[in-house]
mmCIF file of C-alpha atoms in Angstrom:
data_model
loop_
_atom_site.group_PDB
_atom_site.id
_atom_site.type_symbol
_atom_site.label_atom_id
_atom_site.label_comp_id
_atom_site.label_asym_id
_atom_site.label_seq_id
_atom_site.Cartn_x
_atom_site.Cartn_y
_atom_site.Cartn_z
ATOM 1 C CA MET C 39 -198.091 46.721 -155.747
ATOM 2 C CA SER C 40 -197.854 50.476 -155.963
ATOM 3 C CA ASP C 41 -195.542 51.977 -158.566
ATOM 4 C CA ARG C 42 -195.279 55.346 -156.870
ATOM 5 C CA PRO C 43 -191.648 56.422 -156.459
ATOM 6 C CA PRO C 44 -190.298 57.188 -153.004
ATOM 7 C CA GLY C 45 -190.512 60.911 -153.703
ATOM 8 C CA ALA C 46 -194.295 60.639 -153.937
ATOM 9 C CA GLY C 47 -194.512 60.143 -150.193
ATOM 10 C CA ARG C 48 -194.035 56.397 -149.997
ATOM 11 C CA CYS C 49 -190.772 54.655 -149.198
ATOM 12 C CA PRO C 50 -190.051 51.324 -150.899
ATOM 13 C CA ARG C 51 -191.252 48.262 -149.017
ATOM 14 C CA LEU C 52 -188.835 45.331 -149.074
ATOM 15 C CA LEU C 53 -189.533 41.761 -147.951
ATOM 16 C CA VAL C 54 -186.419 39.951 -146.654
ATOM 17 C CA LEU C 55 -186.548 36.152 -146.494
ATOM 18 C CA GLY C 56 -184.602 35.120 -143.421
ATOM 19 C CA ALA C 57 -183.484 37.197 -140.438
ATOM 20 C CA GLY C 58 -180.492 35.299 -139.069
ATOM 21 C CA SER C 59 -176.964 36.600 -138.594
ATOM 22 C CA TYR C 60 -176.079 36.389 -142.293
ATOM 23 C CA GLN C 61 -179.202 38.348 -143.273
ATOM 24 C CA ILE C 62 -178.392 41.238 -140.927
ATOM 25 C CA PRO C 63 -176.217 43.156 -143.459
ATOM 26 C CA ALA C 64 -179.081 43.157 -145.998
ATOM 27 C CA LEU C 65 -181.603 44.188 -143.345
ATOM 28 C CA GLN C 66 -179.336 47.000 -142.202
ATOM 29 C CA ALA C 67 -178.617 48.125 -145.769
ATOM 30 C CA ALA C 68 -182.330 48.362 -146.536
ATOM 31 C CA ARG C 69 -182.906 50.430 -143.402
ATOM 32 C CA ASN C 70 -179.981 52.707 -144.266
ATOM 33 C CA LEU C 71 -181.532 53.302 -147.690
ATOM 34 C CA GLY C 72 -184.801 54.374 -146.071
ATOM 35 C CA MET C 73 -186.808 51.297 -147.004
ATOM 36 C CA HIS C 74 -189.683 49.893 -144.976
ATOM 37 C CA VAL C 75 -188.391 46.430 -144.092
ATOM 38 C CA ILE C 76 -190.593 43.386 -143.574
ATOM 39 C CA ALA C 77 -188.683 40.270 -142.523
ATOM 40 C CA LEU C 78 -189.704 36.682 -141.938
ATOM 41 C CA ASP C 79 -188.065 33.605 -140.530
ATOM 42 C CA ARG C 80 -189.285 30.277 -139.216
ATOM 43 C CA ASN C 81 -187.437 31.037 -135.967
ATOM 44 C CA ASP C 82 -189.059 33.970 -134.172
ATOM 45 C CA LYS C 83 -185.995 34.378 -131.908
ATOM 46 C CA VAL C 84 -183.533 35.241 -134.685
ATOM 47 C CA SER C 85 -181.149 38.119 -134.132
ATOM 48 C CA GLY C 86 -182.204 40.122 -137.199
ATOM 49 C CA ALA C 87 -185.885 40.358 -136.278
ATOM 50 C CA ALA C 88 -185.314 43.557 -134.287
ATOM 51 C CA LEU C 89 -183.972 45.322 -137.395
ATOM 52 C CA ALA C 90 -187.232 44.931 -139.314
ATOM 53 C CA ASP C 91 -190.155 47.350 -139.227
ATOM 54 C CA ALA C 92 -192.365 44.254 -139.201
ATOM 55 C CA PHE C 93 -191.451 40.631 -138.517
ATOM 56 C CA HIS C 94 -193.434 37.448 -139.224
ATOM 57 C CA SER C 95 -192.686 33.885 -138.150
ATOM 58 C CA ILE C 96 -193.099 32.040 -141.463
ATOM 59 C CA ASP C 97 -191.022 29.298 -143.086
ATOM 60 C CA THR C 98 -189.073 30.871 -145.978
ATOM 61 C CA THR C 99 -189.764 27.783 -148.136
ATOM 62 C CA ASP C 100 -193.571 28.139 -147.847
ATOM 63 C CA ARG C 101 -193.953 30.131 -151.052
ATOM 64 C CA GLU C 102 -197.748 30.432 -150.910
ATOM 65 C CA ALA C 103 -197.732 31.773 -147.347
ATOM 66 C CA VAL C 104 -194.918 34.183 -148.216
ATOM 67 C CA ALA C 105 -196.788 35.366 -151.321
ATOM 68 C CA ARG C 106 -199.912 36.044 -149.239
ATOM 69 C CA LEU C 107 -197.822 38.058 -146.804
ATOM 70 C CA ALA C 108 -196.174 40.008 -149.641
ATOM 71 C CA LEU C 109 -199.567 40.969 -151.041
ATOM 72 C CA ALA C 110 -200.955 41.846 -147.616
ATOM 73 C CA GLU C 111 -197.920 44.009 -146.829
ATOM 74 C CA ASN C 112 -198.019 45.619 -150.307
ATOM 75 C CA VAL C 113 -194.293 45.028 -150.783
ATOM 76 C CA ASP C 114 -192.359 46.347 -153.774
ATOM 77 C CA GLY C 115 -189.552 43.791 -153.802
ATOM 78 C CA VAL C 116 -188.337 40.581 -152.209
ATOM 79 C CA ILE C 117 -184.833 39.266 -151.512
ATOM 80 C CA ALA C 118 -183.360 36.019 -150.161
ATOM 81 C CA PRO C 119 -179.841 36.899 -148.964
ATOM 82 C CA CYS C 120 -177.382 34.171 -148.009
ATOM 83 C CA THR C 121 -179.828 31.249 -148.167
ATOM 84 C CA ASP C 122 -180.264 28.856 -151.090
ATOM 85 C CA VAL C 123 -183.476 27.298 -149.838
ATOM 86 C CA ALA C 124 -185.380 30.614 -149.957
ATOM 87 C CA VAL C 125 -184.323 31.622 -153.490
ATOM 88 C CA PRO C 126 -187.171 29.691 -155.233
ATOM 89 C CA THR C 127 -189.615 31.417 -152.877
ATOM 90 C CA GLN C 128 -188.084 34.772 -153.774
ATOM 91 C CA ALA C 129 -188.511 33.967 -157.470
ATOM 92 C CA TYR C 130 -192.132 32.846 -157.031
ATOM 93 C CA VAL C 131 -193.140 35.843 -154.922
ATOM 94 C CA ALA C 132 -191.380 38.263 -157.277
ATOM 95 C CA GLY C 133 -193.527 36.838 -160.071
ATOM 96 C CA VAL C 134 -196.689 37.313 -158.008
ATOM 97 C CA ILE C 135 -195.994 40.949 -157.124
ATOM 98 C CA GLY C 136 -194.278 41.879 -160.404
ATOM 99 C CA SER C 137 -190.860 42.758 -159.003
ATOM 100 C CA PRO C 138 -187.373 41.765 -160.221
ATOM 101 C CA GLY C 139 -186.412 38.165 -159.498
ATOM 102 C CA PRO C 140 -184.377 35.280 -160.887
ATOM 103 C CA GLY C 141 -187.375 33.398 -162.344
ATOM 104 C CA VAL C 142 -188.739 30.208 -160.842
ATOM 105 C CA GLU C 143 -187.165 27.827 -163.369
ATOM 106 C CA ALA C 144 -183.707 29.362 -162.967
ATOM 107 C CA ALA C 145 -184.040 29.530 -159.180
ATOM 108 C CA GLU C 146 -185.072 25.889 -158.878
ATOM 109 C CA THR C 147 -182.338 24.742 -161.250
ATOM 110 C CA LEU C 148 -179.601 26.649 -159.456
ATOM 111 C CA THR C 149 -180.605 25.751 -155.888
ATOM 112 C CA ASP C 150 -181.418 22.070 -156.386
ATOM 113 C CA LYS C 151 -178.146 20.140 -156.500
ATOM 114 C CA ALA C 152 -179.562 17.251 -158.521
ATOM 115 C CA ARG C 153 -181.244 19.555 -161.060
ATOM 116 C CA PHE C 154 -178.130 21.676 -161.433
ATOM 117 C CA ARG C 155 -175.941 18.640 -162.141
ATOM 118 C CA ALA C 156 -178.498 17.441 -164.702
ATOM 119 C CA TYR C 157 -178.481 20.907 -166.290
ATOM 120 C CA GLN C 158 -174.678 20.896 -166.499
ATOM 121 C CA ALA C 159 -174.734 17.424 -168.048
ATOM 122 C CA ARG C 160 -177.323 18.414 -170.685
ATOM 123 C CA ARG C 161 -175.213 21.371 -171.734
ATOM 124 C CA GLY C 162 -171.935 19.486 -171.707
ATOM 125 C CA LEU C 163 -170.439 21.716 -169.003
ATOM 126 C CA PRO C 164 -167.650 20.488 -166.710
ATOM 127 C CA HIS C 165 -169.210 18.949 -163.617
ATOM 128 C CA PRO C 166 -168.817 16.108 -161.131
ATOM 129 C CA ARG C 167 -170.518 12.917 -162.300
ATOM 130 C CA ALA C 168 -173.595 12.701 -160.106
ATOM 131 C CA ILE C 169 -176.584 10.485 -159.434
ATOM 132 C CA GLU C 170 -179.760 11.384 -157.588
ATOM 133 C CA ALA C 171 -180.420 8.415 -155.331
ATOM 134 C CA ASP C 172 -183.365 6.862 -153.517
ATOM 135 C CA PRO C 173 -182.539 5.991 -149.898
ATOM 136 C CA ASP C 174 -184.797 2.919 -150.090
ATOM 137 C CA CYS C 175 -182.979 1.256 -152.981
ATOM 138 C CA PHE C 176 -179.514 2.784 -153.195
ATOM 139 C CA ASP C 177 -176.694 0.352 -153.960
ATOM 140 C CA ALA C 178 -173.213 1.667 -153.141
ATOM 141 C CA ALA C 179 -171.665 -1.441 -154.754
ATOM 142 C CA SER C 180 -172.043 0.249 -158.154
ATOM 143 C CA LEU C 181 -169.633 3.048 -157.160
ATOM 144 C CA THR C 182 -166.066 2.581 -158.337
ATOM 145 C CA GLU C 183 -164.268 5.800 -157.378
ATOM 146 C CA ARG C 184 -162.302 6.139 -154.131
ATOM 147 C CA ALA C 185 -164.116 9.282 -152.913
ATOM 148 C CA TYR C 186 -167.579 10.779 -153.396
ATOM 149 C CA VAL C 187 -169.517 13.739 -152.061
ATOM 150 C CA LEU C 188 -172.786 12.865 -150.357
ATOM 151 C CA LYS C 189 -175.262 15.746 -150.090
ATOM 152 C CA PRO C 190 -178.971 16.554 -149.718
ATOM 153 C CA ALA C 191 -180.556 17.629 -152.989
ATOM 154 C CA ARG C 192 -181.550 20.931 -151.390
ATOM 155 C CA SER C 193 -179.710 22.472 -148.469
ATOM 156 C CA SER C 194 -177.398 25.359 -147.639
ATOM 157 C CA GLY C 195 -174.510 26.064 -145.312
ATOM 158 C CA SER C 196 -172.876 22.669 -146.069
ATOM 159 C CA LYS C 197 -175.488 20.944 -143.915
ATOM 160 C CA GLY C 198 -175.549 17.178 -144.379
ATOM 161 C CA ILE C 199 -172.648 17.144 -146.861
ATOM 162 C CA PHE C 200 -169.744 14.715 -146.468
ATOM 163 C CA VAL C 201 -166.765 13.397 -148.426
ATOM 164 C CA VAL C 202 -167.026 9.618 -148.226
ATOM 165 C CA ALA C 203 -165.730 6.351 -149.586
ATOM 166 C CA PRO C 204 -168.459 4.125 -151.091
ATOM 167 C CA ASP C 205 -168.587 1.871 -148.027
ATOM 168 C CA GLU C 206 -169.115 4.913 -145.740
ATOM 169 C CA ILE C 207 -172.279 6.169 -147.436
ATOM 170 C CA GLY C 208 -174.627 3.985 -145.416
ATOM 171 C CA GLU C 209 -173.166 5.295 -142.161
ATOM 172 C CA ARG C 210 -173.416 8.952 -143.187
ATOM 173 C CA LEU C 211 -176.726 8.804 -145.043
ATOM 174 C CA PRO C 212 -179.001 9.376 -141.995
ATOM 175 C CA GLN C 213 -177.154 12.635 -141.275
ATOM 176 C CA THR C 214 -177.618 13.724 -144.877
ATOM 177 C CA LEU C 215 -181.308 12.835 -144.928
ATOM 178 C CA ALA C 216 -181.812 14.823 -141.715
ATOM 179 C CA TYR C 217 -181.328 17.952 -143.860
ATOM 180 C CA SER C 218 -183.415 16.696 -146.803
ATOM 181 C CA PRO C 219 -187.141 17.308 -146.234
ATOM 182 C CA ASP C 220 -188.076 15.330 -149.370
ATOM 183 C CA ARG C 221 -185.470 12.559 -148.677
ATOM 184 C CA ARG C 222 -183.687 13.241 -151.970
ATOM 185 C CA PHE C 223 -179.902 13.074 -152.005
ATOM 186 C CA VAL C 224 -177.037 13.205 -154.464
ATOM 187 C CA VAL C 225 -173.858 11.163 -154.709
ATOM 188 C CA GLU C 226 -171.220 12.734 -156.929
ATOM 189 C CA THR C 227 -167.559 12.184 -157.694
ATOM 190 C CA PHE C 228 -165.117 14.123 -155.557
ATOM 191 C CA ILE C 229 -162.884 16.397 -157.649
ATOM 192 C CA THR C 230 -159.471 17.011 -156.126
ATOM 193 C CA GLY C 231 -158.244 20.583 -156.406
ATOM 194 C CA ALA C 232 -158.135 24.027 -154.835
ATOM 195 C CA GLN C 233 -161.532 25.267 -153.663
ATOM 196 C CA GLY C 234 -162.690 28.817 -154.335
ATOM 197 C CA THR C 235 -165.639 31.167 -154.270
ATOM 198 C CA VAL C 236 -166.719 34.071 -156.459
ATOM 199 C CA GLU C 237 -168.892 36.786 -154.983
ATOM 200 C CA GLY C 238 -170.152 39.288 -157.516
ATOM 201 C CA LEU C 239 -172.761 41.316 -159.350
ATOM 202 C CA TRP C 240 -174.484 40.342 -162.610
ATOM 203 C CA ILE C 241 -175.839 43.515 -164.227
ATOM 204 C CA GLY C 242 -176.980 44.137 -167.791
ATOM 205 C CA GLY C 243 -176.025 40.642 -168.907
ATOM 206 C CA GLU C 244 -172.418 41.049 -167.752
ATOM 207 C CA ILE C 245 -170.373 40.380 -164.644
ATOM 208 C CA ALA C 246 -169.980 43.850 -163.152
ATOM 209 C CA LEU C 247 -168.006 42.750 -160.095
ATOM 210 C CA ALA C 248 -166.209 39.506 -159.244
ATOM 211 C CA VAL C 249 -164.201 38.877 -156.087
ATOM 212 C CA VAL C 250 -162.467 35.492 -156.456
ATOM 213 C CA THR C 251 -161.326 33.979 -153.159
ATOM 214 C CA ASP C 252 -159.589 30.900 -151.889
ATOM 215 C CA ARG C 253 -162.238 28.986 -149.928
ATOM 216 C CA LEU C 254 -160.960 27.339 -146.769
ATOM 217 C CA THR C 255 -162.826 24.190 -145.787
ATOM 218 C CA ALA C 256 -163.012 21.863 -142.813
ATOM 219 C CA PRO C 257 -161.009 18.623 -143.067
ATOM 220 C CA ALA C 258 -162.717 15.639 -144.691
ATOM 221 C CA PRO C 259 -165.216 14.162 -144.268
ATOM 222 C CA LEU C 260 -166.610 17.687 -143.720
ATOM 223 C CA VAL C 261 -166.804 20.391 -146.378
ATOM 224 C CA ALA C 262 -167.996 23.383 -144.322
ATOM 225 C CA THR C 263 -166.441 26.760 -145.067
ATOM 226 C CA LEU C 264 -163.833 27.921 -142.547
ATOM 227 C CA GLY C 265 -163.076 31.201 -144.288
ATOM 228 C CA HIS C 266 -162.108 33.057 -147.449
ATOM 229 C CA LEU C 267 -158.831 34.680 -148.485
ATOM 230 C CA TRP C 268 -158.645 37.333 -151.208
ATOM 231 C CA PRO C 269 -157.148 37.494 -153.730
ATOM 232 C CA GLY C 270 -157.419 33.817 -154.514
ATOM 233 C CA ARG C 271 -154.306 32.098 -155.808
ATOM 234 C CA PHE C 272 -155.601 31.543 -159.344
ATOM 235 C CA ASP C 273 -153.906 32.876 -162.446
ATOM 236 C CA GLU C 274 -155.537 35.276 -164.881
ATOM 237 C CA ASP C 275 -156.325 32.636 -167.509
ATOM 238 C CA PHE C 276 -158.068 30.456 -164.932
ATOM 239 C CA ARG C 277 -159.990 33.452 -163.605
ATOM 240 C CA ARG C 278 -161.119 34.440 -167.103
ATOM 241 C CA ARG C 279 -162.319 30.902 -167.881
ATOM 242 C CA LEU C 280 -164.125 30.752 -164.553
ATOM 243 C CA LEU C 281 -165.965 34.044 -165.060
ATOM 244 C CA ASP C 282 -166.861 33.058 -168.631
ATOM 245 C CA ALA C 283 -168.388 29.832 -167.270
ATOM 246 C CA ILE C 284 -170.431 31.738 -164.676
ATOM 247 C CA ALA C 285 -171.648 34.296 -167.213
ATOM 248 C CA ASP C 286 -172.625 31.532 -169.642
ATOM 249 C CA ILE C 287 -174.845 29.825 -167.045
ATOM 250 C CA LEU C 288 -176.485 33.030 -165.804
ATOM 251 C CA ALA C 289 -177.183 34.190 -169.354
ATOM 252 C CA ASP C 290 -178.473 30.808 -170.519
ATOM 253 C CA LEU C 291 -180.919 30.624 -167.599
ATOM 254 C CA GLY C 292 -182.071 34.201 -168.147
ATOM 255 C CA VAL C 293 -181.083 35.462 -164.707
ATOM 256 C CA PRO C 294 -181.696 39.241 -164.539
ATOM 257 C CA ASP C 295 -179.656 41.812 -162.613
ATOM 258 C CA SER C 296 -178.648 40.141 -159.364
ATOM 259 C CA PRO C 297 -175.864 39.432 -156.932
ATOM 260 C CA PHE C 298 -174.395 35.956 -157.359
ATOM 261 C CA ASP C 299 -172.410 33.491 -155.294
ATOM 262 C CA CYS C 300 -170.391 30.665 -156.851
ATOM 263 C CA ASP C 301 -168.366 27.830 -155.327
ATOM 264 C CA PHE C 302 -165.893 26.146 -157.660
ATOM 265 C CA VAL C 303 -162.961 23.760 -157.730
ATOM 266 C CA ALA C 304 -159.812 23.968 -159.813
ATOM 267 C CA GLY C 305 -160.036 20.612 -161.540
ATOM 268 C CA PRO C 306 -157.324 18.949 -163.664
ATOM 269 C CA ASP C 307 -158.715 20.546 -166.827
ATOM 270 C CA GLY C 308 -159.715 23.924 -165.412
ATOM 271 C CA PRO C 309 -162.516 25.478 -163.358
ATOM 272 C CA VAL C 310 -165.541 23.375 -162.410
ATOM 273 C CA VAL C 311 -168.597 25.219 -161.105
ATOM 274 C CA LEU C 312 -169.934 23.331 -158.090
ATOM 275 C CA GLU C 313 -172.715 25.705 -157.059
ATOM 276 C CA LEU C 314 -174.001 28.995 -158.481
ATOM 277 C CA THR C 315 -176.898 30.912 -156.957
ATOM 278 C CA PRO C 316 -178.400 34.363 -157.666
ATOM 279 C CA ARG C 317 -178.078 35.703 -154.137
ATOM 280 C CA LEU C 318 -175.655 37.187 -151.653
ATOM 281 C CA GLY C 319 -173.209 34.632 -150.266
ATOM 282 C CA GLY C 320 -172.973 33.689 -146.612
ATOM 283 C CA ASN C 321 -169.891 33.327 -144.419
ATOM 284 C CA SER C 322 -169.600 37.134 -144.203
ATOM 285 C CA LEU C 323 -168.408 37.412 -147.798
ATOM 286 C CA SER C 324 -170.106 40.799 -148.117
ATOM 287 C CA LYS C 325 -167.855 42.139 -145.366
ATOM 288 C CA LEU C 326 -164.796 40.792 -147.156
ATOM 289 C CA VAL C 327 -165.938 42.378 -150.442
ATOM 290 C CA ARG C 328 -166.451 45.713 -148.694
ATOM 291 C CA ALA C 329 -162.960 45.526 -147.189
ATOM 292 C CA ALA C 330 -161.384 44.418 -150.483
ATOM 293 C CA THR C 331 -163.163 46.667 -152.997
ATOM 294 C CA GLY C 332 -165.189 49.264 -151.134
ATOM 295 C CA THR C 333 -168.406 47.880 -152.665
ATOM 296 C CA ASP C 334 -171.421 47.573 -150.373
ATOM 297 C CA LEU C 335 -172.886 44.360 -151.803
ATOM 298 C CA PRO C 336 -175.935 44.189 -149.484
ATOM 299 C CA ALA C 337 -176.909 47.721 -150.511
ATOM 300 C CA GLN C 338 -176.527 46.786 -154.179
ATOM 301 C CA ALA C 339 -178.569 43.617 -153.651
ATOM 302 C CA VAL C 340 -181.531 45.317 -151.991
ATOM 303 C CA ARG C 341 -181.536 47.978 -154.709
ATOM 304 C CA LEU C 342 -181.610 45.296 -157.402
ATOM 305 C CA ALA C 343 -184.639 43.653 -155.746
ATOM 306 C CA LEU C 344 -186.798 46.722 -156.450
ATOM 307 C CA PRO C 345 -188.498 47.673 -159.735
ATOM 308 C CA GLY C 346 -186.856 50.352 -161.826
ATOM 309 C CA SER C 347 -189.196 53.134 -160.722
ATOM 310 C CA LEU C 348 -188.212 52.572 -157.090
ATOM 311 C CA ARG C 349 -184.614 51.447 -157.436
ATOM 312 C CA PRO C 350 -182.042 53.958 -156.145
ATOM 313 C CA GLN C 351 -179.106 54.630 -158.434
ATOM 314 C CA ILE C 352 -176.746 51.684 -158.841
ATOM 315 C CA LEU C 353 -173.266 52.897 -158.024
ATOM 316 C CA PRO C 354 -170.216 51.342 -159.712
ATOM 317 C CA PRO C 355 -167.707 49.393 -157.602
ATOM 318 C CA GLU C 356 -165.159 51.621 -155.907
ATOM 319 C CA THR C 357 -161.392 51.442 -156.175
ATOM 320 C CA PRO C 358 -159.962 48.601 -154.055
ATOM 321 C CA MET C 359 -159.003 49.750 -150.565
ATOM 322 C CA GLY C 360 -156.240 47.232 -150.052
ATOM 323 C CA PRO C 361 -154.463 44.358 -151.806
ATOM 324 C CA ALA C 362 -155.531 41.504 -149.497
ATOM 325 C CA ALA C 363 -158.382 40.669 -147.113
ATOM 326 C CA GLY C 364 -159.678 37.596 -145.325
ATOM 327 C CA VAL C 365 -162.564 36.377 -143.227
ATOM 328 C CA ILE C 366 -162.412 33.460 -140.789
ATOM 329 C CA VAL C 367 -165.484 31.515 -139.701
ATOM 330 C CA LEU C 368 -164.827 30.548 -136.101
ATOM 331 C CA GLY C 369 -165.978 27.213 -134.733
ATOM 332 C CA SER C 370 -165.088 24.714 -132.053
ATOM 333 C CA PRO C 371 -163.329 21.443 -132.912
ATOM 334 C CA THR C 372 -165.281 19.682 -130.144
ATOM 335 C CA PRO C 373 -168.680 20.047 -128.441
ATOM 336 C CA GLY C 374 -168.925 21.593 -124.993
ATOM 337 C CA ARG C 375 -168.821 25.106 -123.539
ATOM 338 C CA LEU C 376 -167.270 27.809 -125.720
ATOM 339 C CA ALA C 377 -163.819 28.925 -124.626
ATOM 340 C CA PHE C 378 -161.224 31.196 -126.184
ATOM 341 C CA ASP C 379 -158.161 33.122 -125.084
ATOM 342 C CA GLU C 380 -159.550 36.473 -123.951
ATOM 343 C CA VAL C 381 -156.058 37.935 -123.547
ATOM 344 C CA GLY C 382 -155.276 36.883 -127.098
ATOM 345 C CA GLU C 383 -158.541 38.416 -128.296
ATOM 346 C CA ALA C 384 -157.721 41.719 -126.590
ATOM 347 C CA SER C 385 -154.250 41.794 -128.150
ATOM 348 C CA LEU C 386 -155.703 41.098 -131.586
ATOM 349 C CA LYS C 387 -158.189 43.940 -131.245
ATOM 350 C CA ALA C 388 -155.244 46.286 -130.794
ATOM 351 C CA GLU C 389 -153.788 45.253 -134.169
ATOM 352 C CA PRO C 390 -154.470 47.856 -136.908
ATOM 353 C CA TRP C 391 -154.874 45.080 -139.481
ATOM 354 C CA LEU C 392 -157.764 43.410 -137.658
ATOM 355 C CA ALA C 393 -161.005 44.839 -139.039
ATOM 356 C CA GLY C 394 -163.146 43.131 -136.413
ATOM 357 C CA ILE C 395 -164.010 40.084 -134.334
ATOM 358 C CA ALA C 396 -167.680 39.247 -133.715
ATOM 359 C CA TRP C 397 -168.982 36.455 -131.507
ATOM 360 C CA ASP C 398 -172.352 34.816 -132.063
ATOM 361 C CA MET C 399 -172.506 33.732 -128.438
ATOM 362 C CA PRO C 400 -170.671 34.447 -125.174
ATOM 363 C CA ALA C 401 -167.906 32.396 -123.648
ATOM 364 C CA GLY C 402 -169.395 29.480 -121.741
ATOM 365 C CA ALA C 403 -172.314 28.987 -124.133
ATOM 366 C CA ALA C 404 -173.065 25.431 -125.231
ATOM 367 C CA VAL C 405 -171.614 24.729 -128.674
ATOM 368 C CA ARG C 406 -171.486 21.819 -131.096
ATOM 369 C CA ARG C 407 -168.448 20.559 -132.955
ATOM 370 C CA PHE C 408 -168.139 22.674 -136.107
ATOM 371 C CA ALA C 409 -169.627 20.638 -138.950
ATOM 372 C CA ASN C 410 -171.688 23.156 -140.946
ATOM 373 C CA GLY C 411 -172.726 26.800 -141.035
ATOM 374 C CA GLN C 412 -175.149 26.377 -138.149
ATOM 375 C CA ASP C 413 -172.249 25.564 -135.821
ATOM 376 C CA ARG C 414 -170.239 28.761 -136.198
ATOM 377 C CA VAL C 415 -169.489 30.718 -133.020
ATOM 378 C CA GLY C 416 -168.139 33.907 -134.580
ATOM 379 C CA GLU C 417 -166.013 35.480 -137.273
ATOM 380 C CA ALA C 418 -162.897 37.571 -137.774
ATOM 381 C CA LEU C 419 -162.175 40.018 -140.617
ATOM 382 C CA PHE C 420 -158.603 41.076 -141.328
ATOM 383 C CA LEU C 421 -156.398 42.885 -143.867
ATOM 384 C CA ALA C 422 -152.824 42.620 -145.154
ATOM 385 C CA PRO C 423 -150.512 44.249 -147.701
ATOM 386 C CA ASP C 424 -150.256 40.989 -149.713
ATOM 387 C CA ARG C 425 -151.315 37.329 -149.700
ATOM 388 C CA THR C 426 -148.173 36.096 -148.003
ATOM 389 C CA VAL C 427 -148.756 38.358 -145.020
ATOM 390 C CA LEU C 428 -152.491 37.582 -145.122
ATOM 391 C CA ASP C 429 -151.757 33.860 -144.791
ATOM 392 C CA ALA C 430 -149.491 34.532 -141.825
ATOM 393 C CA ARG C 431 -152.125 36.693 -140.129
ATOM 394 C CA HIS C 432 -154.762 34.040 -140.710
ATOM 395 C CA ALA C 433 -152.628 31.531 -138.807
ATOM 396 C CA GLU C 434 -151.857 34.118 -136.135
ATOM 397 C CA ILE C 435 -155.530 34.840 -135.438
ATOM 398 C CA LEU C 436 -156.297 31.175 -134.936
ATOM 399 C CA GLN C 437 -153.261 30.711 -132.705
ATOM 400 C CA ARG C 438 -154.013 33.744 -130.535
ATOM 401 C CA LEU C 439 -157.746 33.082 -130.141
ATOM 402 C CA LYS C 440 -157.423 29.343 -129.413
ATOM 403 C CA VAL C 441 -161.146 28.674 -129.886
ATOM 404 C CA SER C 442 -162.135 25.455 -128.120
ATOM 405 C CA ALA C 443 -164.839 23.956 -125.929
ATOM 406 C CA ARG C 444 -164.631 22.887 -122.298
ATOM 407 C CA PRO C 445 -166.468 19.676 -121.352
ATOM 408 C CA CYS C 446 -170.026 20.328 -120.186
#
């Protein structure tokens, strides 16, 4: 890797792991900052491929192949935005090329659900009681709680995750294993409470930015994210305890400067960290953060992926632009052909509080029932003067769009 600064006639070269819709903001941010962007994705038809200066069809989990590409392309930094499964590859490749990265041990601990629960247990941190199970000898008769969460040990986007009673695990297990390449899965106690997400920046061993949202989820047995509303309805003491818990984990694992994404639940005794990863979050959280605080998280993230000699100046978060913001992940409740109220969409676009509606596919396209992040059909970003009005506008968007699916 060259250590010549951009002013010496060479722009920074950034490798982006993944080029789907959620990676587009990072790809665009890198281009806007004048970086030479190399992107890769297993799917060579992904929408973000056209934004890269060079694109390669490579599985983001194949760390050796990605490392060879990084060396061949002489990249200066590597980033895995909005995808848990690529974070260990980012860490490994960063070690190979000598760029900033979360470290392989930290990356594997934070992105493997079984390892993370074991880590929390060793440290005595609040966590759901969990067991890593073998599909060939799992006995649900030993489970005594009414509800559990069944999940692949490694996945993202809520794929293969279900809330189940013990006697429902056998029925759901094949769907979970379909998203588990190594056939590992986790069964953990379901903690009742409000769900939330923190999207932020970890810089200099401190949380430099934290946007705490209410996380809206699909009805059980699903857990997929349906949107985020900011500010979350959590009091200041809860928020402080939550951020202290996040900082403790990031510091203990030695995570360097990085964006972070955390899902949590408000348990009976306080915040419980469910997932924490050193990457940008999906579900268009970066757009919500930009609307809520003025901070361009993708731009910050790509800067942090470069070594100090190449890293553009890190700018502090800006003053919040408005008191409330929300993002809705749009999906169909049934499979079929995508349909929505086009008159309602047009009327919404005339509302000054709607920041944007984006569709992943046109009306009439074949869609699945919304069960995980792969099934989304679009998104809506909106603003409000306070949370009460934000909640009302959230309901209004859904009512006016009427997203559904016609039978095929």
